[in-house]
Coordinates of C-alpha atoms in Angstrom, one line a residue:
Chain A
M1 CA -40.2 -15.0 -29.9
D2 CA -39.0 -11.9 -32.5
K3 CA -36.6 -11.8 -34.9
I4 CA -35.0 -9.2 -32.7
Q5 CA -34.7 -10.8 -29.7
E6 CA -33.8 -14.3 -30.9
Q7 CA -30.8 -12.8 -32.4
E8 CA -29.6 -10.8 -29.3
Y9 CA -29.9 -14.5 -27.8
L10 CA -27.9 -16.1 -30.2
A11 CA -25.3 -13.5 -30.2
F12 CA -25.1 -13.8 -26.3
A13 CA -25.1 -17.6 -26.4
R14 CA -22.4 -17.7 -28.9
E15 CA -20.5 -15.3 -26.8
I16 CA -20.2 -17.1 -23.6
M17 CA -19.7 -20.7 -25.7
R18 CA -16.4 -19.1 -27.1
R19 CA -15.5 -18.3 -23.8
A20 CA -16.3 -21.8 -22.4
G21 CA -14.4 -23.5 -25.4
A22 CA -11.6 -21.8 -23.9
I23 CA -11.7 -23.2 -20.9
A24 CA -12.6 -26.6 -22.5
N25 CA -9.1 -25.9 -24.5
R26 CA -7.1 -25.7 -21.6
Y27 CA -8.1 -28.7 -20.3
F28 CA -8.1 -31.0 -23.1
R29 CA -5.3 -33.5 -23.8
R30 CA -3.6 -32.7 -20.5
P31 CA -3.8 -35.2 -17.5
I32 CA -6.9 -34.3 -16.2
P33 CA -8.5 -35.7 -12.8
I34 CA -11.4 -38.4 -13.7
D35 CA -14.5 -39.4 -11.6
S36 CA -17.0 -41.8 -12.0
K37 CA -20.5 -40.9 -11.4
A38 CA -21.8 -44.4 -12.0
A39 CA -23.0 -46.5 -8.9
G40 CA -20.4 -49.5 -8.2
A41 CA -18.6 -51.1 -11.2
G42 CA -20.2 -48.8 -14.2
F43 CA -17.6 -45.6 -15.5
D44 CA -19.2 -42.5 -16.3
P45 CA -16.6 -40.4 -16.1
V46 CA -17.2 -36.3 -14.9
T47 CA -13.9 -34.3 -15.0
A48 CA -13.2 -30.8 -13.4
A49 CA -13.4 -29.3 -17.5
D50 CA -17.1 -30.8 -17.3
R51 CA -18.0 -29.1 -13.6
E52 CA -15.9 -25.5 -15.0
I53 CA -17.6 -24.7 -17.9
E54 CA -20.9 -25.6 -16.7
A55 CA -20.8 -23.3 -13.3
F56 CA -19.2 -20.4 -15.9
L57 CA -22.3 -20.8 -18.1
R58 CA -24.8 -20.9 -15.2
G59 CA -23.5 -17.8 -14.2
E60 CA -22.8 -15.7 -17.4
I61 CA -26.7 -16.7 -17.9
A62 CA -28.1 -16.2 -14.5
A63 CA -26.0 -12.5 -14.6
K64 CA -27.6 -11.6 -18.1
Y65 CA -31.1 -13.2 -17.8
P66 CA -32.4 -13.9 -13.9
D67 CA -35.4 -14.7 -14.3
H68 CA -34.6 -17.4 -17.1
A69 CA -34.2 -21.0 -15.7
I70 CA -31.4 -23.2 -16.2
L71 CA -31.0 -26.9 -16.8
G72 CA -27.8 -28.2 -16.7
E73 CA -25.8 -31.9 -16.4
E74 CA -24.2 -31.8 -13.4
Q75 CA -25.8 -29.4 -11.1
A76 CA -29.5 -28.8 -9.9
E77 CA -32.1 -27.2 -12.1
R78 CA -32.4 -23.4 -11.4
A79 CA -35.9 -22.2 -11.2
G80 CA -37.1 -19.2 -13.5
S81 CA -40.3 -16.8 -13.9
S82 CA -40.2 -16.0 -17.9
G83 CA -41.0 -19.2 -19.8
W84 CA -37.3 -19.2 -20.9
R85 CA -34.9 -22.3 -20.2
W86 CA -31.2 -22.6 -20.7
V87 CA -30.2 -26.3 -21.5
I88 CA -26.6 -26.9 -20.7
D89 CA -24.5 -29.9 -21.6
P90 CA -21.1 -28.7 -20.7
I91 CA -19.3 -31.6 -22.5
D92 CA -21.1 -33.9 -24.4
G93 CA -18.7 -36.8 -25.0
T94 CA -16.9 -36.8 -21.9
R95 CA -15.3 -40.4 -22.8
A96 CA -14.0 -38.9 -25.8
F97 CA -12.7 -36.0 -24.3
I98 CA -10.5 -37.8 -22.2
S99 CA -9.5 -40.1 -25.0
G100 CA -8.0 -37.3 -26.6
S101 CA -10.6 -37.7 -29.7
P102 CA -11.8 -34.2 -30.8
L103 CA -15.5 -35.5 -31.4
W104 CA -16.9 -33.9 -28.3
G105 CA -18.4 -30.5 -28.0
I106 CA -20.1 -27.9 -25.6
L107 CA -23.8 -27.3 -26.2
L108 CA -26.3 -24.9 -25.3
G109 CA -29.9 -24.6 -26.1
L110 CA -32.8 -21.9 -25.5
M111 CA -36.6 -23.4 -24.6
Q112 CA -39.5 -21.5 -24.7
G113 CA -41.9 -23.6 -22.7
D114 CA -41.9 -26.8 -24.7
N115 CA -40.0 -25.6 -27.8
C116 CA -36.6 -25.7 -28.8
M117 CA -36.1 -22.1 -30.2
L118 CA -31.7 -21.9 -30.6
G119 CA -29.4 -24.5 -30.4
L120 CA -25.1 -24.3 -30.8
M121 CA -22.7 -27.0 -30.4
Y122 CA -19.5 -25.7 -29.8
Q123 CA -16.3 -28.1 -30.8
P124 CA -13.5 -25.2 -30.0
Y125 CA -10.7 -27.6 -30.5
L126 CA -11.7 -27.6 -33.9
Q127 CA -12.8 -24.0 -33.9
E128 CA -16.4 -24.9 -35.2
T129 CA -19.7 -24.3 -34.0
F130 CA -22.6 -25.9 -35.6
Y131 CA -26.1 -23.5 -34.5
G132 CA -29.5 -23.2 -35.4
S133 CA -32.7 -20.8 -35.2
S134 CA -35.9 -19.7 -37.1
A135 CA -33.2 -17.7 -39.1
G136 CA -31.4 -21.2 -40.4
A137 CA -28.8 -23.9 -39.4
F138 CA -25.1 -22.6 -40.1
L139 CA -21.8 -23.9 -39.9
E140 CA -19.3 -21.0 -38.2
K141 CA -15.4 -22.0 -38.7
G142 CA -12.6 -19.3 -38.4
Q143 CA -13.9 -16.3 -40.7
E144 CA -16.5 -18.3 -42.9
I145 CA -19.5 -19.3 -41.9
R146 CA -21.8 -21.3 -44.3
P147 CA -25.3 -22.3 -44.4
L148 CA -26.6 -26.4 -43.1
A149 CA -28.6 -28.5 -45.0
T150 CA -29.7 -32.1 -44.8
R151 CA -29.7 -34.6 -47.8
A152 CA -32.4 -35.7 -49.4
T153 CA -31.5 -39.9 -49.3
R154 CA -34.6 -41.4 -50.6
D155 CA -33.6 -45.5 -49.6
L156 CA -32.2 -46.8 -46.0
D157 CA -30.1 -49.0 -48.7
T158 CA -27.8 -45.9 -49.5
A159 CA -28.1 -44.4 -46.0
T160 CA -25.4 -43.9 -43.5
L161 CA -26.1 -44.5 -39.7
Y162 CA -24.3 -43.2 -36.8
C163 CA -24.6 -44.4 -33.3
T164 CA -22.3 -43.2 -29.8
H165 CA -21.7 -46.9 -28.5
P166 CA -23.6 -49.9 -28.5
S167 CA -23.6 -49.7 -24.6
M168 CA -26.0 -46.6 -24.7
F169 CA -28.8 -49.5 -25.4
A170 CA -30.9 -50.0 -21.9
D171 CA -30.9 -53.7 -23.3
E172 CA -30.4 -56.4 -25.8
Q173 CA -34.0 -56.3 -27.7
E174 CA -33.5 -52.0 -27.6
Y175 CA -30.1 -53.2 -29.2
R176 CA -31.9 -55.7 -31.4
R177 CA -34.3 -52.6 -32.9
F178 CA -31.3 -50.7 -33.5
M179 CA -29.1 -53.5 -35.3
N180 CA -32.7 -53.9 -37.4
V181 CA -32.5 -50.7 -38.8
A182 CA -28.5 -51.2 -39.3
D183 CA -28.7 -53.9 -41.2
R184 CA -30.3 -52.3 -43.8
C185 CA -28.2 -49.1 -44.1
R186 CA -25.4 -49.3 -46.8
L187 CA -22.8 -47.9 -43.5
M188 CA -23.1 -47.8 -40.0
R189 CA -20.5 -46.3 -37.5
Y190 CA -20.1 -45.7 -33.6
G191 CA -18.8 -42.8 -32.4
G192 CA -19.4 -39.2 -32.8
D193 CA -21.7 -37.9 -29.5
C194 CA -23.1 -34.3 -30.2
Y195 CA -21.0 -34.7 -33.3
A196 CA -22.8 -37.3 -35.4
Y197 CA -26.0 -35.0 -35.2
C198 CA -24.1 -32.4 -36.5
L199 CA -22.7 -34.3 -39.2
L200 CA -26.4 -34.7 -39.8
A201 CA -27.5 -31.6 -40.2
G202 CA -24.4 -30.7 -42.6
G203 CA -25.9 -33.2 -44.8
Y204 CA -23.0 -35.8 -44.6
I205 CA -25.1 -38.4 -42.9
D206 CA -28.6 -39.8 -42.4
L207 CA -29.6 -41.0 -39.7
V208 CA -28.5 -40.9 -35.8
I209 CA -30.3 -43.3 -33.5
E210 CA -29.4 -43.6 -30.0
H211 CA -30.5 -43.9 -26.0
V212 CA -29.4 -40.8 -24.4
G213 CA -29.4 -39.8 -20.9
G214 CA -31.2 -36.3 -20.7
P215 CA -32.7 -33.0 -22.0
Y216 CA -29.4 -31.7 -22.5
D217 CA -28.3 -34.7 -24.6
I218 CA -30.8 -33.5 -27.2
V219 CA -32.6 -30.2 -26.8
P220 CA -29.5 -28.1 -28.0
L221 CA -29.3 -30.3 -31.2
I222 CA -32.8 -30.0 -32.3
P223 CA -32.9 -26.5 -33.7
I224 CA -29.5 -27.3 -35.7
I225 CA -31.3 -30.3 -37.2
E226 CA -34.8 -28.9 -37.7
A227 CA -33.2 -25.9 -39.2
A228 CA -31.1 -27.7 -41.5
G229 CA -34.3 -29.6 -43.0
G230 CA -33.5 -32.7 -40.4
L231 CA -35.8 -34.3 -37.8
V232 CA -35.7 -35.3 -34.1
T233 CA -38.3 -37.6 -32.3
D234 CA -38.3 -40.4 -29.8
W235 CA -38.7 -44.1 -31.3
Q236 CA -42.6 -43.4 -31.3
G237 CA -42.4 -40.4 -33.6
N238 CA -43.1 -38.0 -30.6
A239 CA -41.1 -35.2 -29.6
A240 CA -37.6 -35.9 -28.0
I241 CA -36.9 -32.9 -25.4
A242 CA -36.8 -35.3 -23.0
G243 CA -34.2 -37.5 -24.1
G244 CA -34.2 -41.0 -23.8
K245 CA -34.4 -42.8 -27.3
I246 CA -33.9 -40.8 -29.9
L247 CA -34.0 -40.9 -33.9
A248 CA -32.6 -38.3 -36.0
A249 CA -33.2 -38.2 -39.2
A250 CA -32.3 -35.9 -42.5
N251 CA -35.4 -36.1 -44.1
Q252 CA -39.5 -37.4 -43.5
V253 CA -38.9 -40.7 -46.1
V254 CA -35.5 -42.0 -44.4
H255 CA -37.2 -41.1 -40.8
E256 CA -40.8 -43.2 -41.7
Q257 CA -38.5 -46.2 -43.2
A258 CA -36.2 -45.8 -39.4
L259 CA -39.5 -45.6 -37.3
S260 CA -41.0 -48.6 -39.2
I261 CA -38.4 -51.0 -39.0
L262 CA -37.6 -49.8 -35.1
N263 CA -41.6 -50.5 -34.5
A264 CA -41.6 -54.0 -37.0
Chain B
M1 CA 19.9 -45.6 -41.8
D2 CA 22.0 -42.7 -41.1
K3 CA 20.3 -39.8 -39.5
I4 CA 21.4 -37.2 -42.7
Q5 CA 19.5 -39.6 -44.9
E6 CA 16.1 -40.1 -42.3
Q7 CA 16.0 -36.4 -42.3
E8 CA 16.6 -36.0 -46.2
Y9 CA 13.2 -38.5 -46.5
L10 CA 11.2 -37.5 -43.7
A11 CA 11.3 -33.6 -45.4
F12 CA 10.4 -35.3 -48.6
A13 CA 7.6 -37.3 -46.9
R14 CA 6.3 -34.0 -45.0
E15 CA 6.2 -32.0 -48.2
I16 CA 4.3 -34.6 -50.4
M17 CA 2.2 -35.1 -47.3
R18 CA 1.2 -31.5 -47.2
R19 CA 0.2 -31.3 -51.1
A20 CA -1.7 -34.9 -50.7
G21 CA -3.9 -33.2 -47.6
A22 CA -4.6 -30.1 -49.9
I23 CA -6.2 -33.0 -52.5
A24 CA -8.0 -34.6 -49.8
N25 CA -9.6 -30.8 -48.3
R26 CA -11.0 -30.5 -52.2
Y27 CA -12.9 -33.5 -51.4
F28 CA -14.1 -33.6 -48.0
R29 CA -17.7 -32.7 -47.1
R30 CA -18.5 -32.1 -50.6
P31 CA -20.5 -34.7 -53.0
I32 CA -18.3 -37.3 -54.2
P33 CA -19.1 -40.3 -56.2
I34 CA -18.7 -43.5 -54.1
D35 CA -17.6 -47.1 -55.4
S36 CA -17.2 -49.8 -53.3
K37 CA -14.4 -52.5 -53.8
A38 CA -16.5 -55.4 -52.1
A39 CA -17.8 -58.1 -53.9
G40 CA -21.3 -59.1 -53.4
A41 CA -23.7 -57.1 -51.4
G42 CA -20.9 -55.7 -48.9
F43 CA -19.8 -52.2 -48.8
D44 CA -15.9 -51.4 -49.0
P45 CA -15.9 -47.4 -50.0
V46 CA -13.5 -45.8 -52.6
T47 CA -13.3 -42.6 -53.9
A48 CA -11.6 -40.6 -56.3
A49 CA -9.6 -38.2 -53.6
D50 CA -8.4 -42.1 -52.6
R51 CA -7.2 -42.7 -56.0
E52 CA -5.7 -39.3 -57.2
I53 CA -4.0 -39.0 -53.4
E54 CA -2.2 -42.0 -54.2
A55 CA -1.7 -41.2 -57.5
F56 CA 0.0 -38.0 -56.6
L57 CA 2.4 -39.9 -54.0
R58 CA 3.3 -42.5 -55.9
G59 CA 4.6 -40.2 -59.1
E60 CA 6.5 -37.8 -56.4
I61 CA 8.0 -40.7 -55.1
A62 CA 8.7 -42.1 -58.2
A63 CA 10.3 -39.1 -59.6
K64 CA 12.4 -38.4 -56.6
Y65 CA 13.4 -41.8 -56.0
P66 CA 13.2 -44.4 -59.0
D67 CA 15.0 -47.2 -57.6
H68 CA 12.5 -47.4 -54.4
A69 CA 10.0 -49.7 -53.8
I70 CA 6.4 -48.5 -53.8
L71 CA 3.2 -50.4 -51.9
G72 CA -0.2 -48.7 -51.8
E73 CA -3.7 -50.0 -51.1
E74 CA -5.4 -49.1 -54.3
Q75 CA -2.9 -49.7 -57.3
A76 CA -0.3 -52.5 -57.5
E77 CA 3.0 -52.8 -56.2
R78 CA 5.9 -51.2 -57.9
A79 CA 9.2 -53.3 -57.7
G80 CA 12.3 -51.6 -56.7
S81 CA 16.2 -52.0 -56.8
S82 CA 17.5 -50.6 -53.4
G83 CA 16.0 -52.4 -50.2
W84 CA 13.8 -49.3 -49.7
R85 CA 9.9 -49.3 -49.9
W86 CA 7.6 -46.7 -49.1
V87 CA 3.8 -47.4 -47.6
I88 CA 0.8 -45.7 -48.8
D89 CA -2.7 -45.3 -47.3
P90 CA -4.3 -42.6 -49.3
I91 CA -7.1 -42.2 -46.8
D92 CA -7.3 -44.2 -43.8
G93 CA -10.4 -44.4 -42.7
T94 CA -12.4 -44.0 -45.7
R95 CA -15.6 -44.6 -44.3
A96 CA -15.1 -41.7 -41.6
F97 CA -14.0 -39.7 -44.9
I98 CA -17.1 -40.1 -46.9
S99 CA -19.3 -39.5 -43.4
G100 CA -18.0 -36.0 -42.5
S101 CA -15.8 -37.0 -39.4
P102 CA -12.4 -35.7 -39.1
L103 CA -11.3 -39.3 -38.2
W104 CA -9.4 -40.2 -41.2
G105 CA -5.7 -39.6 -42.1
I106 CA -3.2 -40.1 -45.1
L107 CA -0.8 -42.7 -44.5
L108 CA 3.0 -42.8 -45.6
G109 CA 6.2 -45.5 -44.2
L110 CA 9.0 -46.0 -45.3
M111 CA 11.0 -49.6 -45.2
Q112 CA 14.1 -50.4 -45.0
G113 CA 13.6 -54.6 -45.1
D114 CA 11.2 -55.6 -42.9
N115 CA 12.1 -52.2 -40.4
C116 CA 9.6 -49.5 -40.1
M117 CA 12.1 -46.9 -40.6
L118 CA 9.7 -43.8 -40.2
G119 CA 5.9 -43.0 -40.7
L120 CA 3.6 -40.2 -41.0
M121 CA 0.1 -39.5 -40.3
Y122 CA -1.5 -36.5 -41.6
Q123 CA -4.8 -35.3 -40.8
P124 CA -5.5 -32.2 -43.0
Y125 CA -8.8 -30.7 -42.3
L126 CA -7.2 -30.8 -38.6
Q127 CA -3.9 -29.8 -40.1
E128 CA -2.2 -32.1 -37.5
T129 CA 0.5 -34.2 -38.6
F130 CA 1.6 -37.1 -36.2
Y131 CA 5.1 -38.7 -37.3
G132 CA 7.7 -40.9 -36.1
S133 CA 11.5 -41.8 -36.5
S134 CA 14.4 -43.0 -34.6
A135 CA 14.6 -38.8 -34.0
G136 CA 11.5 -39.1 -32.0
A137 CA 7.5 -39.0 -32.2
F138 CA 6.1 -35.5 -32.8
L139 CA 2.6 -33.8 -33.6
E140 CA 2.8 -30.9 -35.6
K141 CA 0.0 -28.6 -35.8
G142 CA 0.3 -25.3 -37.0
Q143 CA 3.2 -23.4 -36.3
E144 CA 4.0 -26.0 -33.1
I145 CA 6.0 -29.1 -32.5
R146 CA 5.7 -31.0 -29.8
P147 CA 7.0 -34.7 -28.7
L148 CA 4.7 -37.8 -27.7
A149 CA 4.9 -39.7 -25.2
T150 CA 2.9 -42.8 -24.3
R151 CA 1.7 -43.3 -21.0
A152 CA 2.5 -45.4 -18.0
T153 CA -0.9 -47.0 -17.4
R154 CA -0.1 -50.1 -15.2
D155 CA -3.6 -51.9 -15.4
L156 CA -6.1 -52.7 -17.3
D157 CA -8.9 -51.9 -15.1
T158 CA -8.3 -48.1 -15.6
A159 CA -7.1 -48.4 -19.3
T160 CA -8.6 -47.2 -22.3
L161 CA -9.3 -49.4 -25.5
Y162 CA -9.9 -48.3 -29.1
C163 CA -11.5 -50.2 -31.9
T164 CA -12.8 -48.4 -35.3
H165 CA -15.8 -51.0 -35.3
P166 CA -17.0 -54.4 -34.5
S167 CA -17.2 -56.0 -38.0
M168 CA -13.6 -55.5 -38.2
F169 CA -13.4 -59.1 -36.8
A170 CA -13.3 -62.1 -38.9
D171 CA -15.8 -64.4 -36.8
E172 CA -17.5 -64.5 -33.6
Q173 CA -14.1 -66.3 -32.2
E174 CA -12.0 -63.4 -32.9
Y175 CA -14.8 -60.9 -31.3
R176 CA -15.3 -62.5 -28.4
R177 CA -11.2 -62.6 -27.9
F178 CA -11.7 -58.6 -28.4
M179 CA -14.6 -58.8 -26.6
N180 CA -12.6 -60.5 -23.3
V181 CA -9.8 -57.6 -23.1
A182 CA -12.4 -54.8 -23.7
D183 CA -14.4 -56.1 -20.6
R184 CA -11.7 -55.8 -18.5
C185 CA -11.0 -52.0 -19.2
R186 CA -12.2 -49.3 -17.7
L187 CA -13.2 -48.0 -20.9
M188 CA -13.8 -48.9 -24.6
R189 CA -14.8 -46.5 -27.7
Y190 CA -15.2 -47.7 -31.4
G191 CA -14.4 -45.7 -34.1
G192 CA -11.2 -44.1 -34.9
D193 CA -9.2 -45.7 -37.3
C194 CA -5.6 -44.3 -37.7
Y195 CA -6.4 -41.6 -35.7
A196 CA -6.6 -44.0 -32.3
Y197 CA -3.3 -45.3 -32.8
C198 CA -2.2 -41.7 -32.8
L199 CA -4.0 -40.6 -29.6
L200 CA -2.2 -43.8 -28.1
A201 CA 1.0 -42.4 -29.5
G202 CA 0.3 -39.2 -28.0
G203 CA -0.7 -40.7 -24.5
Y204 CA -4.4 -40.2 -24.1
I205 CA -5.5 -44.0 -24.6
D206 CA -3.6 -47.0 -23.8
L207 CA -4.7 -50.1 -26.2
V208 CA -5.6 -50.8 -29.7
I209 CA -6.9 -54.1 -31.0
E210 CA -8.1 -54.6 -34.5
H211 CA -8.1 -56.5 -37.1
V212 CA -7.0 -54.6 -40.6
G213 CA -6.7 -55.4 -44.0
G214 CA -3.0 -55.0 -45.0
P215 CA 0.4 -53.2 -44.6
Y216 CA -0.8 -49.9 -45.5
D217 CA -3.0 -49.7 -42.4
I218 CA -0.3 -50.3 -40.0
V219 CA 2.9 -49.6 -41.5
P220 CA 3.1 -46.1 -41.6
L221 CA 1.9 -46.1 -37.7
I222 CA 4.6 -48.4 -36.5
P223 CA 7.3 -46.3 -36.3
I224 CA 5.3 -43.2 -34.8
I225 CA 4.1 -45.8 -31.9
E226 CA 7.3 -47.0 -30.9
A227 CA 9.2 -44.3 -30.8
A228 CA 6.6 -42.6 -28.5
G229 CA 7.5 -45.6 -26.6
G230 CA 4.5 -48.1 -27.4
L231 CA 4.4 -50.8 -28.8
V232 CA 2.9 -52.7 -31.9
T233 CA 2.6 -56.7 -32.5
D234 CA -0.1 -59.2 -34.1
W235 CA -2.2 -60.9 -31.2
Q236 CA 0.6 -63.6 -30.8
G237 CA 3.2 -60.8 -30.0
N238 CA 5.1 -61.4 -33.4
A239 CA 5.7 -58.5 -35.7
A240 CA 2.9 -56.4 -37.3
I241 CA 3.9 -55.6 -40.8
A242 CA 1.8 -57.5 -42.6
G243 CA -1.6 -56.1 -41.1
G244 CA -4.1 -58.7 -39.8
K245 CA -4.7 -58.8 -36.0
I246 CA -3.2 -56.0 -34.4
L247 CA -2.6 -55.3 -31.0
A248 CA -1.2 -51.9 -29.7
A249 CA -0.5 -50.8 -26.4
A250 CA 1.1 -47.9 -24.8
N251 CA 3.7 -49.7 -22.7
Q252 CA 5.0 -53.6 -22.0
V253 CA 2.6 -53.9 -18.8
V254 CA -0.7 -53.2 -20.7
H255 CA 0.6 -54.9 -23.6
E256 CA 1.2 -58.4 -21.6
Q257 CA -2.0 -58.2 -19.9
A258 CA -3.6 -57.6 -23.2
L259 CA -1.9 -60.4 -25.0
S260 CA -2.4 -63.1 -22.0
I261 CA -6.2 -62.5 -22.2
L262 CA -6.4 -62.7 -26.3
N263 CA -5.2 -66.1 -26.0
A264 CA -6.6 -67.3 -23.0

């Protein structure tokens, strides 16, 4: 897309994210009814905050760009005719959100066909916005905006790996493949959801390896990581836009090392 | 101790913690050399930030209260003659700190004999201070101070359990005892270090079950949790001031349930 259009979409996205964050902050660390989307005995929480934020973002996008498609976690997809598609995760990290932990975020991405053109992660309690586009990746906090760059770690034995939770993995074999990489890293930590991908974009960690639910969990993060110098693929090294098994890496070297161990 | 003395110690502690936080913020999310304290191939990180903060707090305490003892994570114990002992963890959650995650904190506690009289957890990036004493437990953020209270969860099947990382546990059997409780809870998440105990004091989660290193990891958190209505013991239900295996609970009911399963 041309630069002027990109800047218009990004400015619009930042403005509606700011207002979505105000909704989230009204609910965060306050008593809130929690429903579970999981069948049977599982627990897949969703709250009024998730639903209200997604409805707000959908309404704003549909009013401003009526021919754009919208894909969100909590509602059915809205079709479009323009080739543009917005991707929303109203609260990525609902389990952290309902635990009072600030490591969750509101995600908003924009695709043109299969390309992730721009993406934002807003953490309204910390007042941090991580965002990326062809113009670069940035962290805005208060009045300060600074560029993001991944780090140049050259070997897994000095690398830090994050993953939200071991229960993400589909089965024991998938978990073992993850642990084979973890065992080679200097440090592995659980927790983080979208925040871990932003730590990677910021140059603080080197790898995120997960199995996520859908496009909304990863599409908005891809432009942030790529514009900061990192890579996001599936466990085969292919495009990650469908979600599923994700390998995000600070650079090509650690990406190749991790990919090789995942598939050894 | 009398209330006037308690208020004096608390005011002193808050002031030196504020200045210690400024040291931490100078290092956080900036390139920093990382040493490992672990023998062999393990990784037990310590940074200049840990050392500088502990040296600063020790210096301030020794100057103001020369007859108080001081126990910190990074230096040898300083003896005292007064029965008072300050307990310091300069950065609890060094692994989070070096990963750019804000879920770490500076811990400072004050004991009289074996009693934990007051305790503080300061997270300087979030500008949050959780503190507790006989006057109650509070969260100070910016200009706002609000009381903390644990929640009244009545059964593990609606409880949330936190633990920093599964590698904390000494062996497979200890991990299994932890997982027996986790399997009974609605939600278990890893990550958090000291921050998880403060989430418990704030009424957002119900249990923290861990195996921590020493007194500095837990003593400063005990007055916060107890003044908020919670309990902190070891896995036998005894005093937790030595560190080791910790069971922190929002109330007596979930404490008893967890204790019973840990020892089943």
